[in-house]
Amino acid sequence: PIAAALKGWIASDFSKQSKSPTVLSLYWWLKSFLRLGYKTSFWSEFFSSNNIRAHMSHSGDIGSEHVCQSIAAELSGAINTRSNYSYTSLTHSAHSREFHTYFLWGEQPLCAAKKILKSKTEIITGYPFDYLFYKKNQKKYDFGKTFSLGLFDTTISRHFLITFYTEMFYLANKYLIKLVIKPKKDTIKIIKSIYGYLDLVDKDLIIIEDRSTMPYEVSKNVDLSVCIGINSAGIEAALSGNRSVYWVPHKYFCRQLDSPNLSLIYYDIKELAEMIANLNKDQILKDIIGNHESFIDKIDPWMDGRAGERIGSYLFDYIDAIKCNESRKSSLEIANSEYSKKWGANYVIYNNFD
């Protein structure tokens, strides 16, 4: 009843009673605080009444909703868990970073000066979608001897997006390169408006894939994947045994990828274009460009299609302990111990923080 009353009061717009900036500011803070309190109360009751003992939000850990759910999980006796959905997501300070257990693909990519992830335990599991690499009836293209590129964009400024595709379209038209594009849904209209696109359509040199197509399905059918930014699509391409490079216009540095000996990161679009133009002529370049083999085991030490199994086994061990009336702390300790026995103690990392 109290929560319902608060909700009704929050919904009322008493701010019209005063035009004072100070009053309006205080009203906004109070309204936000009460709204967060109401949401936290709702989720806490939801978790408790449904006996939910583990909470995981795979791609929604930014914003107030996740914060409320995380607090509610703590209050109701559940654990808050997570798996990094993106190669660089561990370095984004905007994400909520307090977890009981965090499932990592492999070593953190060190794309930031300091460690932002805040989890009591980190569990190395491998790439959680690697099982898809082994599924039957995968998409196939037949380009014959035509050199081909897979293009992956990301959420980035319109200027960089146009710069990237303008250069790729010019190359494709000039050297008759087949392009397979896996765009973000909000970039398709821009891509189709860029000079050179219609020429590629007329020459049958371009394919735009839909959202249901996985990055590895594109990368395994082309000679090279080219990504805007340090993009998880390129990492997935590498994990599935294919080659990829990254154009990083905003100079985003990542120690795991950025080495002169690797030929993976390009900060200059013209340098990237020149490399692609030479790639089809030089067999030695084909063996070097986009090759992640020297450190791929740091991204995923297994690459066996069983990452999901490892995550599931950890959660099952935790729930089994809970069912035996163990406390949350004790159940986590049991799950950590069982994981160490099954997969190796070096894949369980403990962090000390309050």
Coordinates of C-alpha atoms in Angstrom, one line a residue:
P1 CA 0.0 0.0 0.0
I2 CA 2.8 2.4 0.9
A3 CA 4.6 1.7 -2.4
A4 CA 1.3 2.1 -4.3
A5 CA 0.7 5.5 -2.6
L6 CA 4.2 6.6 -3.5
K7 CA 3.7 5.6 -7.1
G8 CA 0.6 7.6 -7.3
W9 CA 2.2 10.7 -5.7
I10 CA 5.3 10.4 -8.1
A11 CA 3.0 10.3 -11.1
S12 CA 1.3 13.6 -10.0
D13 CA 2.8 16.7 -11.5
F14 CA 3.0 19.1 -8.6
S15 CA 6.0 20.9 -10.2
K16 CA 3.5 23.2 -11.9
Q17 CA 3.0 24.8 -8.6
S18 CA 6.3 26.6 -8.7
K19 CA 8.6 28.0 -11.4
S20 CA 11.6 28.2 -9.0
P21 CA 14.6 26.4 -10.5
T22 CA 15.7 25.3 -7.0
V23 CA 12.3 23.9 -6.2
L24 CA 12.1 22.1 -9.6
S25 CA 15.5 20.7 -9.1
L26 CA 14.7 19.4 -5.7
Y27 CA 11.4 18.0 -7.0
W28 CA 13.3 16.1 -9.8
W29 CA 15.8 14.6 -7.3
L30 CA 13.0 13.6 -5.0
K31 CA 10.9 12.2 -7.7
S32 CA 13.8 10.2 -9.2
F33 CA 14.8 8.9 -5.7
L34 CA 11.3 7.7 -5.0
R35 CA 10.9 6.1 -8.4
L36 CA 14.1 4.2 -7.9
G37 CA 12.9 3.2 -4.5
Y38 CA 9.6 1.9 -5.9
K39 CA 11.3 -0.1 -8.6
T40 CA 13.8 -1.6 -6.2
S41 CA 10.9 -2.6 -3.9
F42 CA 9.0 -4.1 -6.8
W43 CA 11.9 -6.2 -8.0
S44 CA 12.9 -7.3 -4.5
E45 CA 9.4 -8.5 -3.9
F46 CA 9.4 -10.2 -7.4
F47 CA 12.6 -12.1 -6.7
S48 CA 11.5 -13.1 -3.2
S49 CA 8.0 -14.3 -4.1
N50 CA 9.3 -16.3 -7.1
N51 CA 12.2 -17.7 -5.2
I52 CA 14.7 -16.3 -7.8
R53 CA 18.2 -16.9 -6.5
A54 CA 20.3 -15.7 -9.5
H55 CA 19.9 -12.6 -11.7
M56 CA 21.7 -12.1 -15.0
S57 CA 21.0 -9.3 -17.5
H58 CA 23.1 -10.2 -20.6
S59 CA 22.9 -6.9 -22.4
G60 CA 21.0 -4.5 -20.1
D61 CA 23.4 -3.5 -17.5
I62 CA 23.3 0.2 -18.2
G63 CA 20.9 2.5 -16.4
S64 CA 18.5 2.7 -13.5
E65 CA 16.6 -0.4 -14.2
H66 CA 19.7 -2.6 -13.9
V67 CA 20.8 -0.7 -10.7
C68 CA 17.4 -1.4 -9.1
Q69 CA 17.4 -5.0 -10.1
S70 CA 20.9 -5.4 -8.8
I71 CA 20.0 -3.9 -5.4
A72 CA 16.9 -6.0 -5.3
A73 CA 18.9 -9.1 -5.9
E74 CA 21.2 -8.3 -3.0
L75 CA 18.2 -7.5 -0.7
S76 CA 16.3 -10.6 -1.6
G77 CA 19.2 -13.0 -1.2
A78 CA 19.9 -13.6 -4.9
I79 CA 23.2 -13.2 -6.7
N80 CA 23.9 -10.7 -9.4
T81 CA 25.8 -12.3 -12.3
R82 CA 26.9 -11.2 -15.8
S83 CA 28.8 -12.3 -18.9
N84 CA 30.5 -9.7 -21.1
Y85 CA 28.5 -9.4 -24.3
S86 CA 31.1 -7.2 -26.0
Y87 CA 34.9 -7.5 -26.2
T88 CA 35.4 -4.0 -24.9
S89 CA 32.3 -3.8 -22.6
L90 CA 34.5 -4.4 -19.5
T91 CA 36.1 -1.0 -20.0
H92 CA 33.0 1.1 -20.2
S93 CA 32.6 3.2 -17.1
A94 CA 28.9 3.8 -17.9
H95 CA 28.1 0.2 -17.1
S96 CA 27.0 -0.9 -13.6
R97 CA 29.9 -3.0 -12.4
E98 CA 29.0 -4.6 -9.1
F99 CA 28.5 -8.4 -9.3
H100 CA 28.8 -11.5 -7.2
T101 CA 30.1 -13.4 -10.2
Y102 CA 31.2 -12.2 -13.6
F103 CA 31.8 -14.7 -16.5
L104 CA 34.6 -13.6 -18.7
W105 CA 35.6 -14.9 -22.1
G106 CA 39.3 -14.9 -21.2
E107 CA 41.8 -12.3 -20.1
Q108 CA 40.5 -8.8 -19.9
P109 CA 41.5 -7.0 -23.1
L110 CA 43.3 -4.1 -21.3
C111 CA 41.6 -1.4 -23.4
A112 CA 41.6 1.0 -20.5
A113 CA 44.2 2.4 -18.1
K114 CA 42.5 0.9 -15.1
K115 CA 40.3 -2.1 -14.2
I116 CA 36.7 -1.0 -14.1
L117 CA 35.0 -4.4 -13.6
K118 CA 34.0 -4.8 -10.0
S119 CA 33.1 -8.4 -9.2
K120 CA 33.8 -10.5 -6.1
T121 CA 34.6 -13.5 -8.4
E122 CA 35.6 -13.7 -12.1
I123 CA 35.1 -17.0 -13.8
I124 CA 36.9 -17.6 -17.1
T125 CA 34.5 -19.5 -19.4
G126 CA 35.3 -18.8 -23.0
Y127 CA 33.1 -17.0 -25.6
P128 CA 29.5 -17.9 -24.6
F129 CA 28.2 -18.1 -28.2
D130 CA 31.0 -20.4 -29.6
Y131 CA 28.6 -23.3 -29.8
L132 CA 27.1 -21.6 -32.9
F133 CA 30.3 -22.2 -34.8
Y134 CA 29.5 -25.9 -34.9
K135 CA 25.9 -25.8 -35.9
K136 CA 24.7 -27.4 -39.2
N137 CA 23.2 -25.7 -42.2
Q138 CA 25.3 -22.5 -41.9
K139 CA 25.0 -19.8 -44.5
K140 CA 27.3 -20.1 -47.5
Y141 CA 28.2 -17.9 -50.3
D142 CA 29.9 -18.8 -53.6
F143 CA 32.1 -16.0 -54.8
G144 CA 34.4 -18.1 -57.0
K145 CA 37.8 -16.5 -57.2
T146 CA 36.5 -13.0 -56.6
F147 CA 38.2 -11.3 -53.6
S148 CA 35.7 -10.5 -50.9
L149 CA 35.4 -8.4 -47.7
G150 CA 33.0 -8.6 -44.8
L151 CA 32.2 -5.2 -43.4
F152 CA 31.0 -4.6 -39.8
D153 CA 30.0 -1.2 -38.6
T154 CA 29.1 -0.1 -35.1
T155 CA 27.5 2.8 -33.2
I156 CA 29.7 5.7 -34.3
S157 CA 29.4 9.2 -35.7
R158 CA 27.8 9.7 -39.1
H159 CA 31.0 11.3 -40.3
F160 CA 33.1 8.2 -39.6
L161 CA 30.4 5.9 -40.9
I162 CA 30.3 7.7 -44.3
T163 CA 34.1 7.9 -44.4
F164 CA 34.5 4.2 -43.9
Y165 CA 31.9 3.1 -46.5
T166 CA 32.9 5.7 -49.1
E167 CA 36.4 4.3 -49.0
M168 CA 35.3 0.6 -49.1
F169 CA 32.8 1.3 -51.9
Y170 CA 35.6 3.0 -54.0
L171 CA 37.9 0.0 -53.5
A172 CA 35.2 -2.4 -54.4
N173 CA 34.2 -0.6 -57.6
K174 CA 37.8 -0.1 -58.7
Y175 CA 39.1 -3.6 -58.0
L176 CA 35.8 -5.5 -58.3
I177 CA 35.7 -6.7 -54.7
K178 CA 32.7 -8.5 -53.4
L179 CA 31.3 -6.8 -50.2
V180 CA 29.1 -8.5 -47.6
I181 CA 27.8 -6.0 -45.1
K182 CA 26.5 -6.7 -41.6
P183 CA 25.2 -3.3 -40.5
K184 CA 23.6 -1.9 -37.4
K185 CA 19.9 -1.5 -38.1
D186 CA 20.1 2.3 -37.9
T187 CA 22.9 2.6 -40.5
I188 CA 21.3 0.9 -43.5
K189 CA 19.7 4.0 -44.8
I190 CA 23.0 5.9 -44.6
I191 CA 24.9 3.1 -46.4
K192 CA 22.5 3.0 -49.3
S193 CA 22.8 6.8 -49.8
I194 CA 26.6 6.8 -50.1
Y195 CA 28.2 7.4 -53.4
G196 CA 29.2 4.2 -55.2
Y197 CA 26.5 2.0 -53.6
L198 CA 24.3 1.9 -56.7
D199 CA 27.3 1.0 -58.9
L200 CA 28.0 -1.9 -56.7
V201 CA 24.4 -3.1 -56.9
D202 CA 24.6 -2.9 -60.7
K203 CA 27.8 -4.9 -60.7
D204 CA 26.4 -7.5 -58.2
L205 CA 29.2 -6.8 -55.9
I206 CA 27.3 -6.1 -52.7
I207 CA 25.2 -8.0 -50.2
I208 CA 23.5 -6.5 -47.1
E209 CA 22.8 -9.1 -44.5
D210 CA 19.9 -8.9 -42.1
R211 CA 20.1 -8.8 -38.3
S212 CA 19.6 -12.5 -37.9
T213 CA 23.0 -13.3 -39.5
M214 CA 25.8 -13.9 -37.1
P215 CA 29.2 -12.2 -37.7
Y216 CA 31.0 -15.6 -38.0
E217 CA 28.6 -16.6 -40.8
V218 CA 29.8 -13.7 -42.8
S219 CA 33.5 -13.9 -41.9
K220 CA 33.9 -17.6 -42.7
N221 CA 32.8 -16.9 -46.3
V222 CA 35.0 -13.9 -47.1
D223 CA 38.7 -13.3 -47.4
L224 CA 38.9 -10.7 -44.7
S225 CA 36.5 -9.0 -42.3
V226 CA 36.9 -5.2 -41.8
C227 CA 35.4 -3.6 -38.7
I228 CA 34.8 0.0 -37.6
G229 CA 36.4 0.3 -34.2
I230 CA 37.6 -2.5 -31.9
N231 CA 34.5 -4.5 -32.8
S232 CA 33.2 -7.8 -31.2
A233 CA 32.3 -8.9 -34.7
G234 CA 35.9 -9.0 -35.6
I235 CA 36.8 -10.9 -32.4
E236 CA 34.0 -13.4 -33.2
A237 CA 35.5 -13.8 -36.7
A238 CA 38.9 -14.6 -35.2
L239 CA 37.5 -17.0 -32.6
S240 CA 35.8 -18.9 -35.4
G241 CA 39.1 -19.3 -37.3
N242 CA 38.9 -16.4 -39.7
R243 CA 40.8 -13.1 -40.3
S244 CA 39.7 -9.6 -39.3
V245 CA 41.2 -6.1 -39.0
Y246 CA 39.9 -2.9 -37.4
W247 CA 39.7 0.7 -38.5
V248 CA 39.9 2.8 -35.3
P249 CA 39.4 6.5 -36.2
H250 CA 39.1 7.7 -32.6
K251 CA 42.5 6.3 -31.6
Y252 CA 41.0 3.8 -29.1
F253 CA 44.0 1.9 -27.8
C254 CA 43.9 -1.8 -26.9
R255 CA 47.1 -3.5 -25.7
Q256 CA 45.9 -7.0 -26.7
L257 CA 45.4 -6.0 -30.3
D258 CA 47.6 -3.0 -31.0
S259 CA 51.0 -4.2 -31.9
P260 CA 53.1 -3.3 -35.1
N261 CA 53.7 -7.1 -35.5
L262 CA 50.1 -8.0 -35.6
S263 CA 48.8 -5.8 -38.5
L264 CA 45.3 -5.7 -37.0
I265 CA 44.6 -2.1 -36.1
Y266 CA 44.6 0.8 -38.6
Y267 CA 44.1 4.4 -37.5
D268 CA 44.4 5.8 -41.0
I269 CA 41.6 4.9 -43.5
K270 CA 43.9 5.4 -46.4
E271 CA 46.5 3.1 -45.0
L272 CA 43.8 0.5 -44.5
A273 CA 42.6 1.0 -48.1
E274 CA 46.1 0.6 -49.4
M275 CA 46.6 -2.6 -47.5
I276 CA 43.3 -4.1 -48.9
A277 CA 44.3 -3.1 -52.5
N278 CA 47.6 -5.0 -52.1
L279 CA 46.1 -7.9 -50.2
N280 CA 44.7 -9.8 -53.2
K281 CA 48.1 -9.6 -55.0
D282 CA 50.4 -10.7 -52.2
Q283 CA 50.2 -14.2 -50.7
I284 CA 52.5 -13.3 -47.9
L285 CA 50.2 -10.5 -46.8
K286 CA 47.3 -12.9 -46.8
D287 CA 49.1 -15.0 -44.2
I288 CA 49.8 -12.0 -42.0
I289 CA 46.9 -9.5 -42.2
G290 CA 44.1 -10.1 -39.7
N291 CA 45.8 -13.0 -38.0
H292 CA 45.0 -13.3 -34.3
E293 CA 46.6 -16.7 -33.7
S294 CA 49.5 -15.5 -31.6
F295 CA 47.2 -14.4 -28.7
I296 CA 43.8 -15.9 -29.5
D297 CA 44.0 -18.2 -26.4
K298 CA 44.1 -15.1 -24.3
I299 CA 40.7 -14.1 -25.6
D300 CA 39.3 -17.6 -25.2
P301 CA 41.6 -20.3 -23.7
W302 CA 39.3 -23.1 -24.8
M303 CA 37.6 -22.4 -28.2
D304 CA 35.7 -25.7 -27.9
G305 CA 32.0 -24.7 -28.1
R306 CA 31.5 -25.4 -24.4
A307 CA 31.5 -22.0 -22.9
G308 CA 27.7 -22.1 -22.3
E309 CA 28.1 -25.4 -20.6
R310 CA 30.7 -24.0 -18.2
I311 CA 28.4 -21.1 -17.3
G312 CA 25.5 -23.4 -16.8
S313 CA 27.5 -25.9 -14.6
Y314 CA 28.6 -23.0 -12.3
L315 CA 25.0 -21.8 -11.9
F316 CA 23.7 -25.3 -11.4
D317 CA 26.3 -26.0 -8.6
Y318 CA 25.3 -22.7 -6.9
I319 CA 21.5 -23.5 -7.1
D320 CA 22.1 -27.1 -5.9
A321 CA 23.9 -25.7 -2.8
I322 CA 21.1 -23.2 -2.2
K323 CA 18.6 -26.2 -2.3
C324 CA 20.7 -27.8 0.4
N325 CA 20.0 -24.8 2.6
E326 CA 23.4 -23.4 2.3
S327 CA 23.8 -19.6 2.6
R328 CA 24.4 -17.4 -0.4
K329 CA 28.0 -16.9 0.6
S330 CA 28.6 -20.6 1.2
S331 CA 26.8 -21.5 -2.1
L332 CA 29.1 -19.2 -4.0
E333 CA 32.1 -20.7 -2.4
I334 CA 30.9 -24.2 -3.3
A335 CA 30.2 -23.2 -6.9
N336 CA 33.7 -21.6 -7.2
S337 CA 35.3 -24.7 -5.7
E338 CA 33.4 -27.1 -8.1
Y339 CA 34.4 -24.9 -11.1
S340 CA 38.1 -25.0 -10.0
K341 CA 37.9 -28.8 -9.8
K342 CA 36.2 -29.2 -13.2
W343 CA 38.0 -26.6 -15.3
G344 CA 41.1 -25.5 -13.4
A345 CA 41.8 -23.2 -10.4
N346 CA 43.5 -20.6 -12.6
Y347 CA 40.1 -19.9 -14.2
V348 CA 38.6 -18.7 -10.9
I349 CA 39.8 -15.2 -9.9
Y350 CA 39.0 -13.7 -6.5
N351 CA 38.9 -9.9 -5.9
N352 CA 38.9 -8.2 -2.5
F353 CA 36.7 -5.2 -2.2
D354 CA 33.9 -4.1 0.1

